[in-house]
Amino acid sequence: MKRRTGQDRNVTKNWKPATLAVRGGTARSEFGETSEALFLTSGYAYDCAGDAAARFAGEQSGMTYSRLQNPTVEMLEQRIALLEGAEACRATASGMAAMTAALLCQLQSGDHLVGGRAAFGSCRWLTDTLLPKFGIETTVVDARDPQQFVDAIRPNTKVFFFETPANPTMDVVDLKAVCGIARDRGITTVVDNAFATPALQRPMEFGADVVAYSATKMMDGQGRVLAGAVCGTEDFINNILLPFHRNTGPTLSAFNAWVVLKGLETLDLRIRRQSENAVKVATFLEGRVPRVNFPGLPSHPQHDLAMTQMEAAGPIFSIELDGGRAQAHGLLDALGLIDISNNIGDSRSLMTHPASTTHSGVAAEQREIMGVREGMLRLNVGLEDPEDLIADLDQALKAVSL
Ligand SMILES: Cc1ncc(COP(=O)(O)O)c(C=O)c1O
C-alpha cells in the first residue's frame, strides 16, 4: 500500500470538508487506482513466520485478519474521522453495533447512564433492557432540558447518551450545555449523530467526547448497505473501544465500507439539497396537518437552538395527525410516489408509522411519554422534485379527509 504524496495527517487536516469527503483517507495501491480499491480478503499472508509473530506482537505494522484490520475499512475510518474532526474512528457493521460497542466498551456493572428518552427504538432497548440486564443502571430524561441531566446525575454516573435531532420526535439537545455539564463532572458523552452527519453538525465542536453513527442512513445515502462508526480520541478508540470491538467482532465488511466511501463523496451535496426539499415539504404540510415536528421550520420551538449547532436541519421530520393509527396508516396506503419504508437517509422519499414499526418494540406507555403517538408519521425527504412530493402528499391527505 502506498499513501499518495500529501496524504499524511498534517496535510489532510488543512483540507476543507468538501475535499476531505472525496480525498480524505485515500490509500492507493501500487496500481495507482483513482477510485478506492475494494480489498475483499479475510486474511493476509506473511513472508515468514517471524513476520506473523512480529505483527501479532505489535512490533511490525501491517494487517493480520479482517476482523481486526482491512485496508478499505481503514480508508473509511480515516475519512469519517477527518470529516468529524475526531482523532480516530472505528467502523462497525451497523449503527446499532456502533451504539452497543460505544456503550458496553466503557460501562460495567455498578455504573449509571443517563439517556435521552426520545430515541430510536433499538437505542431505547439498549438503555431500558440490555444495560440493566448487565447491572448497569439507567435513567431516561427529557433531553431538551439540560437541567434534567443535572438532576439525574448520581455518584456512579459514567455516560450521557442521546441523539440530536432525535428519532422520530425531532427533539433537539443543547449540545454545548449538556456536554458542558458532563465535562465538568468527568462524565463521557456519547452522541448519536445519525440524522445530521458531520456535514451538518459536529458534536465534538460543542464538547462531545464520542460521536456514533448509523452510516446506513445519510452516509451511504442510497439505501444500499448497513454500516456504523464510532469517533473519539485516539485513547478512547485504541484503548477502550478497540479491545471490545476486535474481540466481539461487530466488524464492517470491506464491501460495505467501500459503498459508504463512495456515499461520503456526495454526502454534502445530498444532505443540503434534501434539507432544502424537506423545508419545502414541511412548509406545505404545516398548513394541512395538526402538527409538524421539524426544527428546520421557524415555528419549531427549538428552531433557534438547532440553527446554532446545525448548518441545515436535515431531511427527516415527523408529523402528527389527530385520527390515530387508522388515519396515519390510511395516509401511508394512499401514497403513490413516496414509499412506505422504515429506512431513512435514502435519496428516495420514505414514510413510516413509528408506533407500529421503528418504535413498536418500545412499551406503549413509554412511547406516549417520549411523544411517539399513534397519529405520528415520520418522513425522509429525498432528492425527488419537491413539487412531485407535495402533489403526492396532497392527494394522500385528501384521501384521509385532510
Ligand atoms: C438515530 C438512529 N440511531 C441508530 C440507528 C441504528 O442504525 P442501523 O440500522 O444502521 O443499525 C438508527 C436506525 O434507524 C437511527 O435512526
Coordinates of C-alpha atoms and ligand atoms in Angstrom, one line a residue:
M1 CA 0.0 0.0 0.0
K2 CA 1.3 3.4 -1.0
R3 CA -0.1 6.5 0.5
R4 CA -0.3 9.3 -2.1
T5 CA 2.1 12.2 -1.5
G6 CA 0.3 14.8 0.5
Q7 CA -2.0 12.3 2.2
D8 CA -0.3 12.4 5.6
R9 CA -2.3 13.6 8.5
N10 CA -0.8 17.1 8.8
V11 CA -1.7 18.0 5.2
T12 CA -5.2 16.4 5.2
K13 CA -6.1 18.3 8.3
N14 CA -5.8 21.6 6.3
W15 CA -8.2 20.4 3.7
K16 CA -11.7 21.8 3.7
P17 CA -14.6 19.3 4.3
A18 CA -15.6 19.0 0.7
T19 CA -12.0 18.0 -0.2
L20 CA -11.9 15.6 2.8
A21 CA -15.1 13.9 1.7
V22 CA -13.6 13.0 -1.7
R23 CA -9.9 12.6 -0.8
G24 CA -9.6 12.0 2.9
G25 CA -8.1 8.7 3.9
T26 CA -7.4 7.6 0.3
A27 CA -4.6 5.0 0.3
R28 CA -3.6 3.9 -3.2
S29 CA -2.1 0.5 -4.0
E30 CA 0.8 0.1 -6.4
F31 CA -1.7 0.2 -9.3
G32 CA -2.4 3.8 -8.7
E33 CA -6.2 3.4 -9.0
T34 CA -8.2 6.7 -8.7
S35 CA -11.3 5.1 -7.0
E36 CA -10.5 3.4 -3.7
A37 CA -9.7 -0.3 -4.0
L38 CA -12.0 -2.9 -2.5
F39 CA -10.0 -5.4 -0.6
L40 CA -12.2 -8.5 -0.3
T41 CA -10.0 -10.6 1.9
S42 CA -10.4 -12.2 5.3
G43 CA -6.7 -12.9 5.9
Y44 CA -3.2 -11.7 4.9
A45 CA -0.1 -13.7 4.1
Y46 CA 3.3 -13.2 5.7
D47 CA 6.8 -13.5 4.2
C48 CA 7.9 -15.6 7.1
A49 CA 6.7 -16.9 10.5
G50 CA 8.7 -14.3 12.3
D51 CA 6.8 -11.6 10.5
A52 CA 3.5 -13.1 11.6
A53 CA 4.7 -13.2 15.2
A54 CA 6.0 -9.6 15.0
R55 CA 2.7 -8.3 13.6
F56 CA 0.8 -10.1 16.4
A57 CA 3.2 -8.7 18.9
G58 CA 2.6 -5.2 17.5
E59 CA 6.2 -4.9 16.6
Q60 CA 5.6 -4.7 12.8
S61 CA 3.0 -2.7 11.0
G62 CA 0.6 -4.4 8.6
M63 CA -2.6 -6.3 8.5
T64 CA -3.3 -9.7 10.3
Y65 CA -7.0 -10.5 9.9
S66 CA -10.0 -8.6 8.6
R67 CA -11.9 -8.7 11.9
L68 CA -9.0 -6.5 13.1
Q69 CA -7.9 -4.5 10.1
N70 CA -8.8 -4.1 6.4
P71 CA -7.4 -1.5 4.0
T72 CA -10.7 -0.5 2.6
V73 CA -12.3 -0.2 6.0
E74 CA -9.3 1.8 7.3
M75 CA -9.8 4.3 4.4
L76 CA -13.4 4.8 5.5
E77 CA -12.4 5.2 9.2
Q78 CA -9.8 7.8 8.3
R79 CA -12.3 9.7 6.1
I80 CA -15.0 9.8 8.7
A81 CA -12.5 10.8 11.4
L82 CA -11.3 13.7 9.3
L83 CA -14.9 14.9 8.5
E84 CA -15.8 14.7 12.2
G85 CA -12.6 16.4 13.3
A86 CA -12.0 13.4 15.6
E87 CA -8.6 11.9 16.4
A88 CA -9.8 8.4 15.5
C89 CA -12.7 6.3 14.2
R90 CA -13.7 2.7 14.2
A91 CA -16.2 1.4 11.7
T92 CA -18.9 -1.1 12.7
A93 CA -21.3 -3.5 10.9
S94 CA -24.3 -1.3 11.6
G95 CA -25.5 1.7 13.6
M96 CA -26.7 -0.4 16.4
A97 CA -23.3 -2.2 16.5
A98 CA -21.7 1.3 16.9
M99 CA -24.1 2.3 19.7
T100 CA -23.8 -1.0 21.6
A101 CA -20.0 -1.1 21.3
A102 CA -19.6 2.6 22.3
L103 CA -21.6 2.0 25.5
L104 CA -20.5 -1.5 26.5
C105 CA -16.8 -0.9 25.9
Q106 CA -16.7 1.7 28.7
L107 CA -19.5 0.6 31.1
Q108 CA -19.5 -2.1 33.7
S109 CA -21.8 -3.5 36.4
G110 CA -22.5 -0.8 39.0
D111 CA -22.2 2.1 36.6
H112 CA -25.0 4.5 35.8
L113 CA -26.0 6.0 32.4
V114 CA -28.4 9.0 31.7
G115 CA -30.1 8.7 28.3
G116 CA -32.3 10.9 26.2
R117 CA -35.9 9.5 26.3
A118 CA -36.7 10.4 22.7
A119 CA -34.5 8.0 20.8
F120 CA -34.6 5.3 18.1
G121 CA -36.4 2.2 19.3
S122 CA -33.3 0.0 19.5
C123 CA -31.3 2.7 21.3
R124 CA -34.1 2.8 23.9
W125 CA -33.8 -1.0 24.1
L126 CA -30.2 -0.6 25.0
T127 CA -30.9 1.8 27.8
D128 CA -34.1 0.1 29.0
T129 CA -33.3 -3.6 28.6
L130 CA -29.7 -4.5 27.7
L131 CA -27.7 -2.3 30.1
P132 CA -29.9 -3.1 33.2
K133 CA -29.5 -6.8 32.4
F134 CA -25.8 -6.4 33.0
G135 CA -26.2 -4.4 36.2
I136 CA -25.8 -1.0 34.6
E137 CA -28.4 1.4 36.0
T138 CA -30.1 3.8 33.5
T139 CA -32.3 6.9 33.8
V140 CA -34.0 8.4 30.8
V141 CA -34.7 12.2 30.8
D142 CA -36.3 14.8 28.5
A143 CA -33.0 15.7 26.8
R144 CA -34.4 19.0 25.6
D145 CA -33.9 20.3 29.2
P146 CA -30.3 20.2 30.3
Q147 CA -31.3 20.6 33.9
Q148 CA -32.8 17.1 33.7
F149 CA -29.4 15.7 33.1
V150 CA -28.0 17.5 36.1
D151 CA -30.9 16.2 38.3
A152 CA -30.3 12.6 37.1
I153 CA -26.6 12.5 38.0
R154 CA -25.5 10.0 40.6
P155 CA -22.1 9.4 42.1
N156 CA -21.7 6.4 39.7
T157 CA -22.9 8.2 36.5
K158 CA -20.4 7.4 33.8
V159 CA -22.1 8.2 30.5
F160 CA -24.7 10.6 28.9
F161 CA -26.2 9.0 25.8
F162 CA -28.5 10.9 23.4
E163 CA -29.3 11.7 19.8
T164 CA -30.0 15.1 18.3
P165 CA -32.2 15.6 16.4
A166 CA -34.0 12.5 17.9
N167 CA -35.8 9.8 16.0
P168 CA -38.7 10.5 15.4
T169 CA -39.8 13.3 17.6
M170 CA -37.0 15.6 16.4
D171 CA -36.3 16.8 19.9
V172 CA -33.1 18.9 19.8
V173 CA -30.5 18.6 22.6
D174 CA -28.4 21.7 23.5
L175 CA -25.0 20.1 22.8
K176 CA -22.9 22.9 24.4
A177 CA -25.0 22.9 27.6
V178 CA -25.3 19.1 28.1
C179 CA -21.7 18.3 27.0
G180 CA -20.5 21.0 29.3
I181 CA -22.4 19.5 32.3
A182 CA -20.8 16.2 31.5
R183 CA -17.3 17.6 31.1
D184 CA -17.4 19.4 34.4
R185 CA -18.2 16.1 36.2
G186 CA -15.9 13.7 34.3
I187 CA -18.9 12.0 32.6
T188 CA -18.4 10.8 29.0
T189 CA -21.0 12.0 26.4
V190 CA -21.9 9.6 23.6
V191 CA -23.9 11.4 20.8
D192 CA -25.8 9.6 18.1
N193 CA -25.3 12.0 15.2
A194 CA -27.0 9.8 12.5
F195 CA -29.7 12.4 11.5
A196 CA -27.3 15.3 10.9
T197 CA -23.9 13.7 10.0
P198 CA -20.7 15.6 10.2
A199 CA -21.8 17.5 7.1
L200 CA -24.4 19.5 9.2
Q201 CA -23.3 19.0 12.8
R202 CA -20.0 18.2 14.5
P203 CA -20.9 17.5 18.2
M204 CA -17.2 17.5 19.2
E205 CA -17.0 21.2 18.4
F206 CA -19.6 21.6 21.3
G207 CA -17.7 19.4 23.7
A208 CA -18.9 15.8 22.9
D209 CA -16.5 13.0 23.7
V210 CA -17.7 10.2 21.5
V211 CA -19.9 10.5 18.3
A212 CA -21.5 7.4 17.0
Y213 CA -23.2 6.8 13.6
S214 CA -25.6 4.7 11.7
A215 CA -23.8 5.1 8.4
T216 CA -26.7 3.2 6.9
K217 CA -28.5 6.5 6.7
M218 CA -27.2 9.7 5.1
M219 CA -23.6 8.5 4.8
D220 CA -24.5 5.6 2.4
G221 CA -27.4 7.8 1.3
Q222 CA -28.8 5.5 -1.3
G223 CA -30.3 2.7 0.9
R224 CA -27.8 0.1 -0.1
V225 CA -25.8 -1.1 2.9
L226 CA -25.7 -1.3 6.7
A227 CA -22.8 0.4 8.4
G228 CA -21.8 2.3 11.5
A229 CA -18.9 4.2 13.1
V230 CA -17.7 5.4 16.4
C231 CA -15.4 8.5 16.6
G232 CA -13.4 9.7 19.6
T233 CA -9.9 10.4 20.9
E234 CA -7.1 8.1 20.0
D235 CA -7.0 7.0 23.6
F236 CA -10.8 6.1 23.6
I237 CA -10.8 4.4 20.2
N238 CA -7.5 2.5 20.6
N239 CA -7.5 1.6 24.3
I240 CA -11.2 1.4 25.3
L241 CA -13.2 0.6 22.1
L242 CA -10.7 -1.5 20.1
P243 CA -10.2 -4.4 22.6
F244 CA -14.1 -4.7 22.8
H245 CA -14.5 -4.4 19.1
R246 CA -11.7 -6.7 18.0
N247 CA -12.7 -9.5 20.4
T248 CA -16.5 -9.3 20.0
G249 CA -16.4 -8.8 16.2
P250 CA -19.1 -6.2 15.0
T251 CA -16.7 -5.5 12.1
L252 CA -17.8 -3.7 9.0
S253 CA -17.4 -5.7 5.8
A254 CA -14.9 -4.3 3.2
F255 CA -17.7 -4.1 0.6
N256 CA -20.0 -2.1 2.8
A257 CA -17.1 0.2 3.7
W258 CA -16.4 0.8 0.0
V259 CA -20.0 1.7 -0.7
V260 CA -20.0 4.2 2.2
L261 CA -16.7 5.7 1.0
K262 CA -18.5 6.4 -2.3
G263 CA -21.5 7.7 -0.5
L264 CA -19.4 10.2 1.5
E265 CA -18.2 11.8 -1.7
T266 CA -21.7 13.2 -2.3
L267 CA -22.9 13.5 1.3
D268 CA -22.6 17.3 1.5
L269 CA -24.5 17.8 -1.8
R270 CA -27.2 15.3 -1.0
I271 CA -27.9 16.4 2.6
R272 CA -28.1 20.1 1.7
R273 CA -30.4 19.5 -1.2
Q274 CA -32.6 17.1 0.8
S275 CA -32.7 19.6 3.7
E276 CA -34.0 22.3 1.3
N277 CA -36.5 19.9 -0.1
A278 CA -37.6 19.0 3.5
V279 CA -38.2 22.6 4.3
K280 CA -40.4 23.0 1.2
V281 CA -42.4 19.8 2.0
A282 CA -42.7 20.6 5.8
T283 CA -43.9 24.2 5.0
F284 CA -46.7 22.7 2.8
L285 CA -47.6 20.2 5.5
E286 CA -47.7 22.9 8.2
G287 CA -50.9 24.2 6.7
R288 CA -52.5 20.8 6.4
V289 CA -51.8 18.7 9.4
P290 CA -52.3 19.5 13.1
R291 CA -48.5 19.3 13.9
V292 CA -45.2 19.3 12.1
N293 CA -42.1 18.4 14.2
F294 CA -39.2 19.9 12.2
P295 CA -36.5 22.1 13.7
G296 CA -36.0 23.5 10.2
L297 CA -39.2 25.4 10.4
P298 CA -39.1 28.9 12.1
S299 CA -42.3 27.9 14.0
H300 CA -40.5 25.0 15.8
P301 CA -39.8 25.8 19.5
Q302 CA -36.2 24.7 19.1
H303 CA -35.5 26.2 15.7
D304 CA -33.0 28.8 17.0
L305 CA -31.1 26.3 19.0
A306 CA -31.0 23.8 16.1
M307 CA -29.7 26.5 13.8
T308 CA -26.8 27.4 16.2
Q309 CA -25.5 23.8 16.2
M310 CA -26.6 22.6 12.7
E311 CA -25.8 24.1 9.3
A312 CA -29.2 22.9 8.0
A313 CA -32.0 20.9 9.6
G314 CA -31.6 17.7 7.6
P315 CA -34.1 15.6 5.5
I316 CA -36.1 14.0 8.3
F317 CA -39.1 15.2 10.2
S318 CA -42.4 13.9 11.7
I319 CA -46.0 15.0 11.5
E320 CA -48.9 14.3 13.8
L321 CA -52.5 13.5 12.8
D322 CA -55.5 13.6 15.2
G323 CA -57.0 10.4 13.8
G324 CA -54.6 8.0 15.4
R325 CA -53.2 4.8 13.8
A326 CA -56.2 4.4 11.3
Q327 CA -55.7 7.8 9.8
A328 CA -51.9 7.5 9.7
H329 CA -52.0 4.1 8.0
G330 CA -54.7 5.4 5.7
L331 CA -52.4 8.2 4.6
L332 CA -49.5 5.8 4.0
D333 CA -51.7 3.5 2.0
A334 CA -52.8 6.4 -0.3
L335 CA -49.2 7.4 -1.2
G336 CA -48.3 6.9 -4.9
L337 CA -44.8 8.2 -5.1
I338 CA -43.3 8.2 -1.6
D339 CA -42.5 4.7 -0.4
I340 CA -43.8 3.2 2.8
S341 CA -40.5 2.3 4.4
N342 CA -38.9 2.5 7.8
N343 CA -35.5 3.4 6.5
I344 CA -34.2 7.0 6.5
G345 CA -31.3 8.9 4.8
D346 CA -32.1 7.5 1.4
S347 CA -32.2 9.7 -1.7
R348 CA -35.8 8.4 -2.1
S349 CA -38.6 9.8 -0.1
L350 CA -39.8 7.3 2.5
M351 CA -42.5 7.5 5.1
T352 CA -43.3 5.3 8.1
H353 CA -45.6 5.0 11.1
P354 CA -43.1 4.8 14.0
A355 CA -45.5 3.4 16.6
S356 CA -46.1 0.3 14.5
T357 CA -42.6 -0.1 13.0
T358 CA -39.4 1.5 14.4
H359 CA -40.8 2.0 17.9
S360 CA -43.1 -1.0 18.1
G361 CA -40.6 -2.6 20.5
V362 CA -40.9 0.3 23.0
A363 CA -43.8 -0.2 25.5
A364 CA -46.9 1.8 24.5
E365 CA -46.7 3.8 27.8
Q366 CA -43.1 4.7 27.1
R367 CA -43.9 5.6 23.6
E368 CA -46.6 8.0 24.8
I369 CA -44.1 9.6 27.3
M370 CA -41.5 10.1 24.6
G371 CA -44.0 11.6 22.2
V372 CA -44.3 8.8 19.7
R373 CA -48.1 8.9 19.4
E374 CA -50.4 6.7 17.3
G375 CA -51.1 9.6 14.9
M376 CA -47.4 10.2 14.2
L377 CA -45.7 9.7 10.8
R378 CA -42.0 10.1 10.0
L379 CA -40.9 11.4 6.6
N380 CA -37.5 11.1 5.0
V381 CA -37.5 13.7 2.2
G382 CA -35.4 12.6 -0.8
L383 CA -33.9 14.1 -3.9
E384 CA -37.1 14.0 -6.0
D385 CA -38.6 17.3 -7.1
P386 CA -40.4 18.7 -4.0
E387 CA -43.4 19.6 -6.2
D388 CA -44.0 16.0 -7.0
L389 CA -43.7 15.1 -3.3
I390 CA -46.1 17.8 -2.3
A391 CA -48.6 16.6 -5.0
D392 CA -48.3 13.0 -3.7
L393 CA -48.9 14.2 -0.1
D394 CA -51.7 16.4 -1.2
Q395 CA -53.7 13.6 -2.7
A396 CA -52.9 11.2 0.2
L397 CA -54.1 13.8 2.7
K398 CA -57.3 14.3 0.8
A399 CA -57.8 10.5 0.9
V400 CA -57.9 10.7 4.7
S401 CA -60.1 13.8 4.7
L402 CA -57.3 16.3 5.4
Ligands
LIG1 C1 -30.9 7.6 15.4 C2 -30.5 6.2 15.0 N1 -29.5 5.6 15.6 C3 -29.2 4.3 15.3 C4 -29.9 3.6 14.3 C5 -29.5 2.2 14.0 O1 -28.8 2.1 12.8 P1 -28.7 0.7 12.0 O2 -30.0 0.4 11.4 O3 -27.6 1.1 11.0 O4 -28.2 -0.3 12.9 C6 -30.9 4.2 13.6 C7 -31.7 3.5 12.6 O5 -32.7 3.9 12.1 C8 -31.3 5.6 14.0 O6 -32.3 6.2 13.3

